[in-house]
Coordinates of C-alpha atoms in Angstrom, one line a residue:
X1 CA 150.1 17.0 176.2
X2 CA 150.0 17.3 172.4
X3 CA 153.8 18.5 170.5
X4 CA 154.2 22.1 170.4
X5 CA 155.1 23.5 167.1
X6 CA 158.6 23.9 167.0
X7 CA 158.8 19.6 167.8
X8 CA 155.6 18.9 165.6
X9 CA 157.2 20.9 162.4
X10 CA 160.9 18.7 163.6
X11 CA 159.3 15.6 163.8
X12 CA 158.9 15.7 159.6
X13 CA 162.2 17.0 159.5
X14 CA 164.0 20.1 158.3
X15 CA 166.9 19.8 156.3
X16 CA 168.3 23.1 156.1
X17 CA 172.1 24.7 156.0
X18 CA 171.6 27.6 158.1
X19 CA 168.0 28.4 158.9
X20 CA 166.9 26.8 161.9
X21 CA 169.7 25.3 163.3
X22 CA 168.8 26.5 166.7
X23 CA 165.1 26.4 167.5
X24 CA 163.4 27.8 170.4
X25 CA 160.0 27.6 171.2
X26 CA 158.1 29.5 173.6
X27 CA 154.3 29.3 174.8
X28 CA 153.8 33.0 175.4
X29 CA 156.8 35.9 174.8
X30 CA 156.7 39.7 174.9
X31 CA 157.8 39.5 171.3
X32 CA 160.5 36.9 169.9
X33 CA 162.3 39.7 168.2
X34 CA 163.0 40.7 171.3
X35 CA 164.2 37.4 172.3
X36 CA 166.2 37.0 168.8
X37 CA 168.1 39.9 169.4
X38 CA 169.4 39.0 173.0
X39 CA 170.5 35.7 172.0
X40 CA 172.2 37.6 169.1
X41 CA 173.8 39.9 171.3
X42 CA 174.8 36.9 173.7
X43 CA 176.7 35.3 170.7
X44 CA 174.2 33.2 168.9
X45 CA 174.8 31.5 165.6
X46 CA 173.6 32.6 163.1
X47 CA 170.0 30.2 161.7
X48 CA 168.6 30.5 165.3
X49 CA 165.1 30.5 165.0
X50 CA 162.5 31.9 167.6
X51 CA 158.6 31.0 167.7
X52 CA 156.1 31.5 170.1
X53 CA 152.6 30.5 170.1
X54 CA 151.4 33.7 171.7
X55 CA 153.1 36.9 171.7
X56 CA 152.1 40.2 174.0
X57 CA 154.2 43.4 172.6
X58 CA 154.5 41.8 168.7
X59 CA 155.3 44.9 166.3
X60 CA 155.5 45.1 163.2
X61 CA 156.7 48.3 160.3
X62 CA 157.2 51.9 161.9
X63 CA 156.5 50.6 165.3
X64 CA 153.1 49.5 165.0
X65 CA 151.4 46.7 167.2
X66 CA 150.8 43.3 165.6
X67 CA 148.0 41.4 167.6
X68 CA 149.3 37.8 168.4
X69 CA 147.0 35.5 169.4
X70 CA 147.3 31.8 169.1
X71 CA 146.6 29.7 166.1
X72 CA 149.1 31.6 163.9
X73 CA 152.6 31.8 162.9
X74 CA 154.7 34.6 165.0
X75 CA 158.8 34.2 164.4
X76 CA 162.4 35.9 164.2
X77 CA 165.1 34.5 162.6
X78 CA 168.9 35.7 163.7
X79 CA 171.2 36.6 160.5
X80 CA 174.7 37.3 160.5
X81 CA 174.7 38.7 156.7
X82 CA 177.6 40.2 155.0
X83 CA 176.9 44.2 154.3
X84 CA 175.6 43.3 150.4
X85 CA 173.3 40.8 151.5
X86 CA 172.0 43.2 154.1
X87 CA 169.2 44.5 151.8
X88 CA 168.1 41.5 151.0
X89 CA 167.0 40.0 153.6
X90 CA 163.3 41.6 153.3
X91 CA 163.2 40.8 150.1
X92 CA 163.7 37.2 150.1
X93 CA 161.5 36.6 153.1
X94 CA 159.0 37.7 150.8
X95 CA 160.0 35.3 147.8
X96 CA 159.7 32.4 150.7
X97 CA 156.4 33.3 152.3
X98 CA 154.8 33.0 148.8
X99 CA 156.7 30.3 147.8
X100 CA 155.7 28.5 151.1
X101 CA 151.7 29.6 151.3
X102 CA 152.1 28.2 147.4
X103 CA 153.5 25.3 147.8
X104 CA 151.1 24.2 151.1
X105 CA 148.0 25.7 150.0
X106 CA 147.9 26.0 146.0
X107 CA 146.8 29.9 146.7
X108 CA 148.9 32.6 145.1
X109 CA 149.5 35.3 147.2
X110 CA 151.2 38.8 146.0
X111 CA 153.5 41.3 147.4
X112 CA 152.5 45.1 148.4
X113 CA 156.1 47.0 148.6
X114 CA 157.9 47.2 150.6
X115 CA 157.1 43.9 152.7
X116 CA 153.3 43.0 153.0
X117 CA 152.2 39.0 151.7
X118 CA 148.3 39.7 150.2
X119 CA 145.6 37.7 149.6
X120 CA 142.8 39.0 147.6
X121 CA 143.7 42.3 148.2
X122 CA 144.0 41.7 152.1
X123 CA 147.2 41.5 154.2
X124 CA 148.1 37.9 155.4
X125 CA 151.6 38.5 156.4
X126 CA 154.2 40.9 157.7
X127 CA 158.2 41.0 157.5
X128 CA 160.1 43.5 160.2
X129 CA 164.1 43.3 159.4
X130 CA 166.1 45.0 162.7
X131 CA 170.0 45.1 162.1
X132 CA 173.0 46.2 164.1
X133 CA 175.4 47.8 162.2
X134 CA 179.0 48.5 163.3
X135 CA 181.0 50.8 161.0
X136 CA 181.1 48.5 157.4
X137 CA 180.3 45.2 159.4
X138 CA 176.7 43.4 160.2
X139 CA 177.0 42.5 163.9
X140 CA 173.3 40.9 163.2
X141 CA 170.4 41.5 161.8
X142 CA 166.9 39.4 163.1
X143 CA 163.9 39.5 160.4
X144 CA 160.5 38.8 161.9
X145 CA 157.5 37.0 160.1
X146 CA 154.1 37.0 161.3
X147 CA 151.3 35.0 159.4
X148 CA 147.3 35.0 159.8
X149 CA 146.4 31.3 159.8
X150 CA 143.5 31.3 162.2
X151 CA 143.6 35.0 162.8
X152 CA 139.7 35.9 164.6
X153 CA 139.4 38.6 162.0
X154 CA 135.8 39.7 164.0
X155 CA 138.2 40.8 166.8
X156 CA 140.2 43.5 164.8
X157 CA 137.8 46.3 164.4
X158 CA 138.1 48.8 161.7
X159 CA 141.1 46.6 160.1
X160 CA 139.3 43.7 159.8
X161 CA 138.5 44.7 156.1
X162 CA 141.5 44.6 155.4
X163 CA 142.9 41.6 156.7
X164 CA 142.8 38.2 155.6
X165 CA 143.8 34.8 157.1
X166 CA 144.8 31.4 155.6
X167 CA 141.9 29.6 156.7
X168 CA 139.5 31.8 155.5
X169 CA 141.2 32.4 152.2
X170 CA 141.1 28.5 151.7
X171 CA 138.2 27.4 152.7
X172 CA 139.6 25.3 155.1
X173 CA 142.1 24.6 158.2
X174 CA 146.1 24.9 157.3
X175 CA 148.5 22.8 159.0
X176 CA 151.0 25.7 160.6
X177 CA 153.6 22.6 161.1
X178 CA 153.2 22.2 157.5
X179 CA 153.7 26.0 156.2
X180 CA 156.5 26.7 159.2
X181 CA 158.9 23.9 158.2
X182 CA 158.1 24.6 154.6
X183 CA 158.6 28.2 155.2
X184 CA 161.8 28.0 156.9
X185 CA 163.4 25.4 153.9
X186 CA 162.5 28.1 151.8
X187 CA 164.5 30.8 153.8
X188 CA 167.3 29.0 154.3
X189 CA 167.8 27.9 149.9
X190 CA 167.0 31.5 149.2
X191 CA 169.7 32.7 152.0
X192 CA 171.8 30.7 150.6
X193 CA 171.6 31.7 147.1
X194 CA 172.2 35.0 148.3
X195 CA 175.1 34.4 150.0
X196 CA 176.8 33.2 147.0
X197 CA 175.6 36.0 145.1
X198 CA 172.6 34.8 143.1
X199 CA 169.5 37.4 142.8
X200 CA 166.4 37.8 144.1
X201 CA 165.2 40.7 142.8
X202 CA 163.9 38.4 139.5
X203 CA 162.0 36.4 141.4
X204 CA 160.4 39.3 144.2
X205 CA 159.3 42.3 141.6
X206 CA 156.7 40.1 139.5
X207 CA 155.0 39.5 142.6
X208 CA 154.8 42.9 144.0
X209 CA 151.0 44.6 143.4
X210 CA 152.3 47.9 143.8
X211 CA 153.9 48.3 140.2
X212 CA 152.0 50.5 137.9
X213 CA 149.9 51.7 140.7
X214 CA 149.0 55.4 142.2
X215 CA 150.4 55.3 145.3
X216 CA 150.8 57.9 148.5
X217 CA 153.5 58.0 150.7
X218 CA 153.1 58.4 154.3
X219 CA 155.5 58.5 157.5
X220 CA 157.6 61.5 155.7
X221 CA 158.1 64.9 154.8
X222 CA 156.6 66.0 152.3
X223 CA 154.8 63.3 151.2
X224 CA 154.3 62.3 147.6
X225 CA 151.7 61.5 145.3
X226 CA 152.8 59.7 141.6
X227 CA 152.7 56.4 140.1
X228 CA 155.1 53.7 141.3
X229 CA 156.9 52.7 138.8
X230 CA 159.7 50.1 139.6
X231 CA 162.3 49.0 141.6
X232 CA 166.3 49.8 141.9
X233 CA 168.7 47.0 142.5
X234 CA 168.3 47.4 146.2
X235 CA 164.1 47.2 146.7
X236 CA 163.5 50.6 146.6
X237 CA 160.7 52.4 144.9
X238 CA 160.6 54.6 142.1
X239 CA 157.9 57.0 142.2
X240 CA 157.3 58.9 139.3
X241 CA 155.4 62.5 140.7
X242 CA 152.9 64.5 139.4
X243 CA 155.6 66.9 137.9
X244 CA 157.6 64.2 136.4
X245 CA 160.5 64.2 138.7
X246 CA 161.4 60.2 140.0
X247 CA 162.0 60.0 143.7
X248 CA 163.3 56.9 145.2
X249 CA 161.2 55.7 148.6
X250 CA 162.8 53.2 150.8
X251 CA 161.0 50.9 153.3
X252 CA 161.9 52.3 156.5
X253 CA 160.1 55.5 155.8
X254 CA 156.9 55.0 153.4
X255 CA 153.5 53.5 153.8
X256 CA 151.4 52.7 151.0
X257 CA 147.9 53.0 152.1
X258 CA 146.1 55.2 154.8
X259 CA 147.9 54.4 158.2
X260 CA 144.4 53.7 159.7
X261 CA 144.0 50.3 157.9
X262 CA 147.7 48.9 159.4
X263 CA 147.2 49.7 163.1
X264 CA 147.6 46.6 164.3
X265 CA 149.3 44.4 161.1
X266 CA 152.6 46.0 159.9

């Protein structure tokens, strides 16, 4: 029986501090969020990574469903940050999946705020951040990553146009061994640099798409209409309306484009 991912991407190694000092693999899961946050709640180190090959209740943003077949990367990692670093943990999961998909396939992928990884103007990857706050104190918080490799784009119906996957963006087959240990090196130097107070934000806001662009908000009330215009210290967006008023949007409650085109792939 050939390795399954978690021992393949070991068997290179992965030096890390804190990310993936606990790995657990499973063949099929209902979703390893899920699973992240139960071993969280059980008393789990922080740096425990879960990965399965095939999940079947992934989400992703706002609730939605991600599709989790095999052949791609589906994974939650269990954080125990302190309250400021709390925000960042979207943000430098971002800065690592583009470093990672950079550094293992020479492509240069680009960030639609708050947390979708583009290719070509299609989504290739998703970040969901779940916390547990108690009072002014982080019990946990488990960020999930979910990356088209060999997504079967033909299966997705209407959002196939908007959807991209490794492979295809290539021209050819991506190790996932490769990009997860790669991936989760790059998690755990950015973590750490955050931990000791070193910024992200430099690094994350040239790679976002979204700057400079008109943009409509979705998933609130009233919705807006205006040019995006930056970011504040914590990842939120300024929108500058119609009217010239600036409203600040944060990622729990905005979608960029038409909710029809991220059914399935939050």
């Amino acid at each position: 029986m050939p390795p399954n991912l978690v021992s393949a991407t070991l068997r290179r190694g992965l030096f890390t501090r804190v990310v993936g000092k606990r790995l657990l693999f499973f063949q099929e899961i209902s979703s390893t969020m899920d699973e992240a946050s139960r071993q969280a709640r059980a008393g789990s180190d922080e740096g425990l990574v879960v990965v399965a090959e095939v999940q079947s209740a992934g989400r992703g943003r706002l609730g939605r469903n991600w599709v989790s077949s095999p052949g791609n990367l589906y994974f939650s990692v269990l954080f125990r940050p302190a309250m400021p670093v709390l925000p960042m943990i979207s943000i430098l999961a971002g800065v690592a999946i583009v470093r990672s998909i950079r550094t293992c396939t020479g492509l240069d992928p680009r960030i639609k705020w708050p947390n979708d990884v583009m290719l070509q103007g299609k989504k290739v990857a998703g970040i969901l951040v779940e916390t547990a706050v108690q009072g002014d104190r982080v019990d946990h918080a488990v960020l999930g990553i979910g990356i088209n490799i060999d997504l079967d784009l033909d299966s997705l119906g209407d959002i196939q146009d908007f959807t991209t996957n490794l492979n295809v963006a290539l021209g050819s087959p991506v190790s996932r061994e490769d990009l997860l240990r790669q991936l989760l090196h790059d998690l755990d130097a950015l973590y750490h640099q955050a931990t000791q107070g070193v910024a992200v934000l430099p690094e994350w806001r040239p790679l976002l798409n979204t700057i400079g662009q008109r943009v409509q908000t979705y998933g609130r009330t009233p919705s807006h209409t205006g040019v995006a215009e930056d970011v504040d210290d914590l990842g939120n967006l300024l929108l500058r309306l119609d009217d010239g008023s600036l409203v600040t949007l944060t990622a729990g409650d905005v979608s960029l484009t038409h909710p029809n085109r991220e059914d399935s792939h939050a």
